[in-house]
GROMACS .gro file of N, CA and C in nm:
model
  252
    1MET      N    1  14.997  13.850  10.041
    1MET     CA    2  14.918  13.770  10.035
    1MET      C    3  14.780  13.824   9.977
    2ASN      N    4  14.751  13.767   9.867
    2ASN     CA    5  14.617  13.816   9.812
    2ASN      C    6  14.516  13.693   9.850
    3GLN      N    7  14.386  13.763   9.848
    3GLN     CA    8  14.276  13.695   9.890
    3GLN      C    9  14.195  13.665   9.760
    4TRP      N   10  14.159  13.543   9.701
    4TRP     CA   11  14.102  13.526   9.585
    4TRP      C   12  13.923  13.436   9.589
    5GLU      N   13  13.856  13.452   9.512
    5GLU     CA   14  13.710  13.369   9.522
    5GLU      C   15  13.693  13.296   9.416
    6VAL      N   16  13.635  13.201   9.401
    6VAL     CA   17  13.608  13.085   9.301
    6VAL      C   18  13.447  13.034   9.319
    7PHE      N   19  13.395  13.037   9.207
    7PHE     CA   20  13.259  12.957   9.222
    7PHE      C   21  13.295  12.826   9.138
    8VAL      N   22  13.239  12.728   9.195
    8VAL     CA   23  13.214  12.589   9.131
    8VAL      C   24  13.095  12.504   9.149
    9MET      N   25  13.063  12.447   9.080
    9MET     CA   26  12.929  12.373   9.097
    9MET      C   27  12.944  12.247   9.180
   10ASP      N   28  13.104  12.184   9.167
   10ASP     CA   29  13.112  12.054   9.272
   10ASP      C   30  13.227  12.058   9.308
   11MET      N   31  13.267  12.029   9.437
   11MET     CA   32  13.415  12.046   9.485
   11MET      C   33  13.489  11.972   9.433
   12SER      N   34  13.456  11.873   9.352
   12SER     CA   35  13.567  11.787   9.283
   12SER      C   36  13.622  11.859   9.174
   13GLU      N   37  13.583  11.990   9.143
   13GLU     CA   38  13.659  12.056   9.059
   13GLU      C   39  13.782  12.133   9.100
   14LEU      N   40  13.798  12.141   9.219
   14LEU     CA   41  13.922  12.172   9.288
   14LEU      C   42  14.030  12.067   9.320
   15ALA      N   43  14.067  12.013   9.217
   15ALA     CA   44  14.150  11.885   9.243
   15ALA      C   45  14.284  11.931   9.317
   16GLU      N   46  14.314  11.844   9.395
   16GLU     CA   47  14.437  11.896   9.463
   16GLU      C   48  14.581  11.807   9.415
   17GLY      N   49  14.689  11.883   9.406
   17GLY     CA   50  14.807  11.812   9.348
   17GLY      C   51  14.810  11.799   9.172
   18LYS      N   52  14.723  11.899   9.142
   18LYS     CA   53  14.700  11.915   8.983
   18LYS      C   54  14.710  12.058   8.949
   19ASP      N   55  14.772  12.072   8.815
   19ASP     CA   56  14.751  12.206   8.775
   19ASP      C   57  14.607  12.207   8.719
   20ILE      N   58  14.508  12.306   8.748
   20ILE     CA   59  14.386  12.328   8.699
   20ILE      C   60  14.371  12.488   8.654
   21GLU      N   61  14.265  12.467   8.585
   21GLU     CA   62  14.235  12.599   8.508
   21GLU      C   63  14.125  12.656   8.581
   22LEU      N   64  14.105  12.782   8.644
   22LEU     CA   65  14.001  12.838   8.696
   22LEU      C   66  13.945  12.963   8.698
   23SER      N   67  13.849  13.029   8.699
   23SER     CA   68  13.824  13.161   8.690
   23SER      C   69  13.792  13.227   8.833
   24ILE      N   70  13.898  13.313   8.874
   24ILE     CA   71  13.900  13.342   8.998
   24ILE      C   72  13.874  13.508   9.019
   25ARG      N   73  13.821  13.559   9.133
   25ARG     CA   74  13.818  13.687   9.118
   25ARG      C   75  13.886  13.731   9.261
   26THR      N   76  13.958  13.860   9.245
   26THR     CA   77  14.013  13.911   9.360
   26THR      C   78  13.928  13.973   9.467
   27LEU      N   79  13.951  13.949   9.580
   27LEU     CA   80  13.901  14.018   9.699
   27LEU      C   81  13.972  14.103   9.749
   28ASN      N   82  14.065  14.144   9.723
   28ASN     CA   83  14.163  14.230   9.753
   28ASN      C   84  14.086  14.392   9.773
   29GLN      N   85  14.157  14.469   9.835
   29GLN     CA   86  14.074  14.622   9.842
   29GLN      C   87  14.136  14.690   9.760
   30GLY      N   88  14.062  14.806   9.705
   30GLY     CA   89  14.101  14.877   9.607
   30GLY      C   90  14.025  14.882   9.483
   31LYS      N   91  14.081  14.965   9.349
   31LYS     CA   92  13.978  14.949   9.249
   31LYS      C   93  13.976  14.834   9.154
   32ASP      N   94  14.076  14.724   9.188
   32ASP     CA   95  14.044  14.618   9.143
   32ASP      C   96  14.004  14.520   9.183
   33LYS      N   97  13.895  14.543   9.313
   33LYS     CA   98  13.829  14.449   9.371
   33LYS      C   99  13.745  14.370   9.278
   34TYR      N  100  13.710  14.240   9.285
   34TYR     CA  101  13.629  14.176   9.212
   34TYR      C  102  13.659  14.175   9.074
   35THR      N  103  13.773  14.154   9.038
   35THR     CA  104  13.834  14.130   8.886
   35THR      C  105  13.855  14.018   8.861
   36TYR      N  106  13.772  14.000   8.750
   36TYR     CA  107  13.821  13.829   8.703
   36TYR      C  108  13.940  13.800   8.645
   37LYS      N  109  13.980  13.673   8.654
   37LYS     CA  110  14.102  13.615   8.574
   37LYS      C  111  14.076  13.469   8.548
   38ARG      N  112  14.107  13.430   8.449
   38ARG     CA  113  14.145  13.300   8.407
   38ARG      C  114  14.284  13.282   8.437
   39VAL      N  115  14.300  13.166   8.538
   39VAL     CA  116  14.465  13.121   8.538
   39VAL      C  117  14.485  12.985   8.542
   40LYS      N  118  14.581  12.929   8.541
   40LYS     CA  119  14.646  12.791   8.571
   40LYS      C  120  14.672  12.837   8.727
   41CYS      N  121  14.621  12.715   8.826
   41CYS     CA  122  14.665  12.741   8.937
   41CYS      C  123  14.688  12.575   9.007
   42GLN      N  124  14.736  12.577   9.135
   42GLN     CA  125  14.721  12.472   9.203
   42GLN      C  126  14.636  12.506   9.343
   43VAL      N  127  14.552  12.418   9.395
   43VAL     CA  128  14.465  12.455   9.483
   43VAL      C  129  14.514  12.328   9.618
   44SER      N  130  14.499  12.378   9.727
   44SER     CA  131  14.540  12.303   9.837
   44SER      C  132  14.417  12.321   9.943
   45ALA      N  133  14.358  12.225  10.047
   45ALA     CA  134  14.254  12.238  10.101
   45ALA      C  135  14.334  12.267  10.237
   46LYS      N  136  14.454  12.270  10.246
   46LYS     CA  137  14.552  12.326  10.362
   46LYS      C  138  14.591  12.461  10.342
   47GLN      N  139  14.513  12.536  10.459
   47GLN     CA  140  14.515  12.694  10.432
   47GLN      C  141  14.693  12.736  10.433
   48ASP      N  142  14.779  12.673  10.496
   48ASP     CA  143  14.897  12.744  10.477
   48ASP      C  144  14.990  12.662  10.373
   49LYS      N  145  14.935  12.589  10.287
   49LYS     CA  146  15.015  12.565  10.208
   49LYS      C  147  15.080  12.623  10.094
   50PHE      N  148  14.991  12.725  10.028
   50PHE     CA  149  15.041  12.848   9.943
   50PHE      C  150  14.994  12.953  10.006
   51SER      N  151  15.099  13.064   9.990
   51SER     CA  152  15.064  13.189  10.046
   51SER      C  153  14.918  13.269   9.993
   52ASP      N  154  14.871  13.245   9.892
   52ASP     CA  155  14.736  13.313   9.879
   52ASP      C  156  14.607  13.253   9.920
   53GLY      N  157  14.509  13.311   9.985
   53GLY     CA  158  14.411  13.244  10.036
   53GLY      C  159  14.288  13.227   9.918
   54LEU      N  160  14.178  13.124   9.938
   54LEU     CA  161  14.090  13.101   9.827
   54LEU      C  162  13.952  13.082   9.927
   55GLN      N  163  13.872  13.158   9.863
   55GLN     CA  164  13.739  13.112   9.920
   55GLN      C  165  13.685  13.069   9.824
   56VAL      N  166  13.582  12.962   9.866
   56VAL     CA  167  13.503  12.899   9.767
   56VAL      C  168  13.348  12.880   9.804
   57ARG      N  169  13.275  12.919   9.689
   57ARG     CA  170  13.158  12.940   9.701
   57ARG      C  171  13.105  12.832   9.574
   58LEU      N  172  12.971  12.774   9.607
   58LEU     CA  173  12.916  12.669   9.537
   58LEU      C  174  12.807  12.759   9.457
   59GLY      N  175  12.768  12.682   9.342
   59GLY     CA  176  12.680  12.716   9.238
   59GLY      C  177  12.575  12.828   9.259
   60ARG      N  178  12.523  12.819   9.370
   60ARG     CA  179  12.411  12.940   9.404
   60ARG      C  180  12.481  13.051   9.498
   61GLY      N  181  12.575  13.062   9.522
   61GLY     CA  182  12.647  13.128   9.580
   61GLY      C  183  12.668  13.111   9.738
   62GLN      N  184  12.635  12.982   9.757
   62GLN     CA  185  12.659  12.947   9.893
   62GLN      C  186  12.818  12.940   9.951
   63LEU      N  187  12.849  12.998  10.050
   63LEU     CA  188  13.008  13.020  10.110
   63LEU      C  189  13.033  12.890  10.123
   64ASN      N  190  13.129  12.791  10.111
   64ASN     CA  191  13.192  12.693  10.173
   64ASN      C  192  13.274  12.726  10.302
   65PRO      N  193  13.217  12.692  10.416
   65PRO     CA  194  13.304  12.723  10.504
   65PRO      C  195  13.456  12.709  10.526
   66ALA      N  196  13.502  12.562  10.462
   66ALA     CA  197  13.629  12.556  10.476
   66ALA      C  198  13.706  12.633  10.393
   67LYS      N  199  13.831  12.669  10.423
   67LYS     CA  200  13.924  12.757  10.383
   67LYS      C  201  14.021  12.701  10.317
   68TYR      N  202  14.074  12.732  10.173
   68TYR     CA  203  14.200  12.675  10.091
   68TYR      C  204  14.287  12.777  10.062
   69SER      N  205  14.407  12.728  10.025
   69SER     CA  206  14.509  12.820   9.960
   69SER      C  207  14.534  12.792   9.810
   70ILE      N  208  14.599  12.893   9.757
   70ILE     CA  209  14.611  12.877   9.599
   70ILE      C  210  14.755  12.927   9.554
   71LYS      N  211  14.785  12.861   9.464
   71LYS     CA  212  14.895  12.917   9.412
   71LYS      C  213  14.883  12.920   9.270
   72VAL      N  214  14.882  13.060   9.208
   72VAL     CA  215  14.858  13.132   9.079
   72VAL      C  216  14.975  13.093   8.983
   73LEU      N  217  14.984  12.995   8.895
   73LEU     CA  218  15.100  12.978   8.831
   73LEU      C  219  15.104  13.071   8.697
   74GLY      N  220  15.012  13.127   8.650
   74GLY     CA  221  15.011  13.192   8.527
   74GLY      C  222  14.844  13.249   8.481
   75GLU      N  223  14.833  13.346   8.422
   75GLU     CA  224  14.707  13.411   8.383
   75GLU      C  225  14.705  13.334   8.232
   76ILE      N  226  14.559  13.326   8.200
   76ILE     CA  227  14.530  13.247   8.047
   76ILE      C  228  14.482  13.376   7.996
   77GLU      N  229  14.519  13.400   7.865
   77GLU     CA  230  14.459  13.502   7.796
   77GLU      C  231  14.307  13.446   7.730
   78ARG      N  232  14.207  13.505   7.744
   78ARG     CA  233  14.081  13.452   7.688
   78ARG      C  234  14.099  13.514   7.544
   79CYS      N  235  14.130  13.625   7.516
   79CYS     CA  236  14.138  13.660   7.382
   79CYS      C  237  14.254  13.647   7.288
   80PRO      N  238  14.242  13.553   7.176
   80PRO     CA  239  14.386  13.534   7.117
   80PRO      C  240  14.462  13.648   7.060
   81ALA      N  241  14.605  13.635   7.069
   81ALA     CA  242  14.666  13.728   7.044
   81ALA      C  243  14.652  13.807   6.902
   82LYS      N  244  14.592  13.740   6.802
   82LYS     CA  245  14.571  13.789   6.668
   82LYS      C  246  14.474  13.924   6.688
   83TYR      N  247  14.371  13.893   6.772
   83TYR     CA  248  14.286  14.012   6.797
   83TYR      C  249  14.299  14.133   6.907
   84LEU      N  250  14.424  14.120   6.946
   84LEU     CA  251  14.493  14.217   7.045
   84LEU      C  252  14.518  14.348   6.949
   0.00000   0.00000   0.00000
């Protein structure tokens, strides 16, 4: 189980039941802690619906007390392949 964190300006950005794009960062221990990724994912307000946990922070960093779960469907490349 991975633990992720996302910053949102409005809770409506976390639409349930849809594939959405988010910039998330890992909270797992180790050298990759706080690594950001742009992903396509599904989010649920039910903590046990998906295997990974999601911690939500609002615009100024305030922690939302509600716990979410997330299913990462795939990573989105920020840099087009022709520049790699």
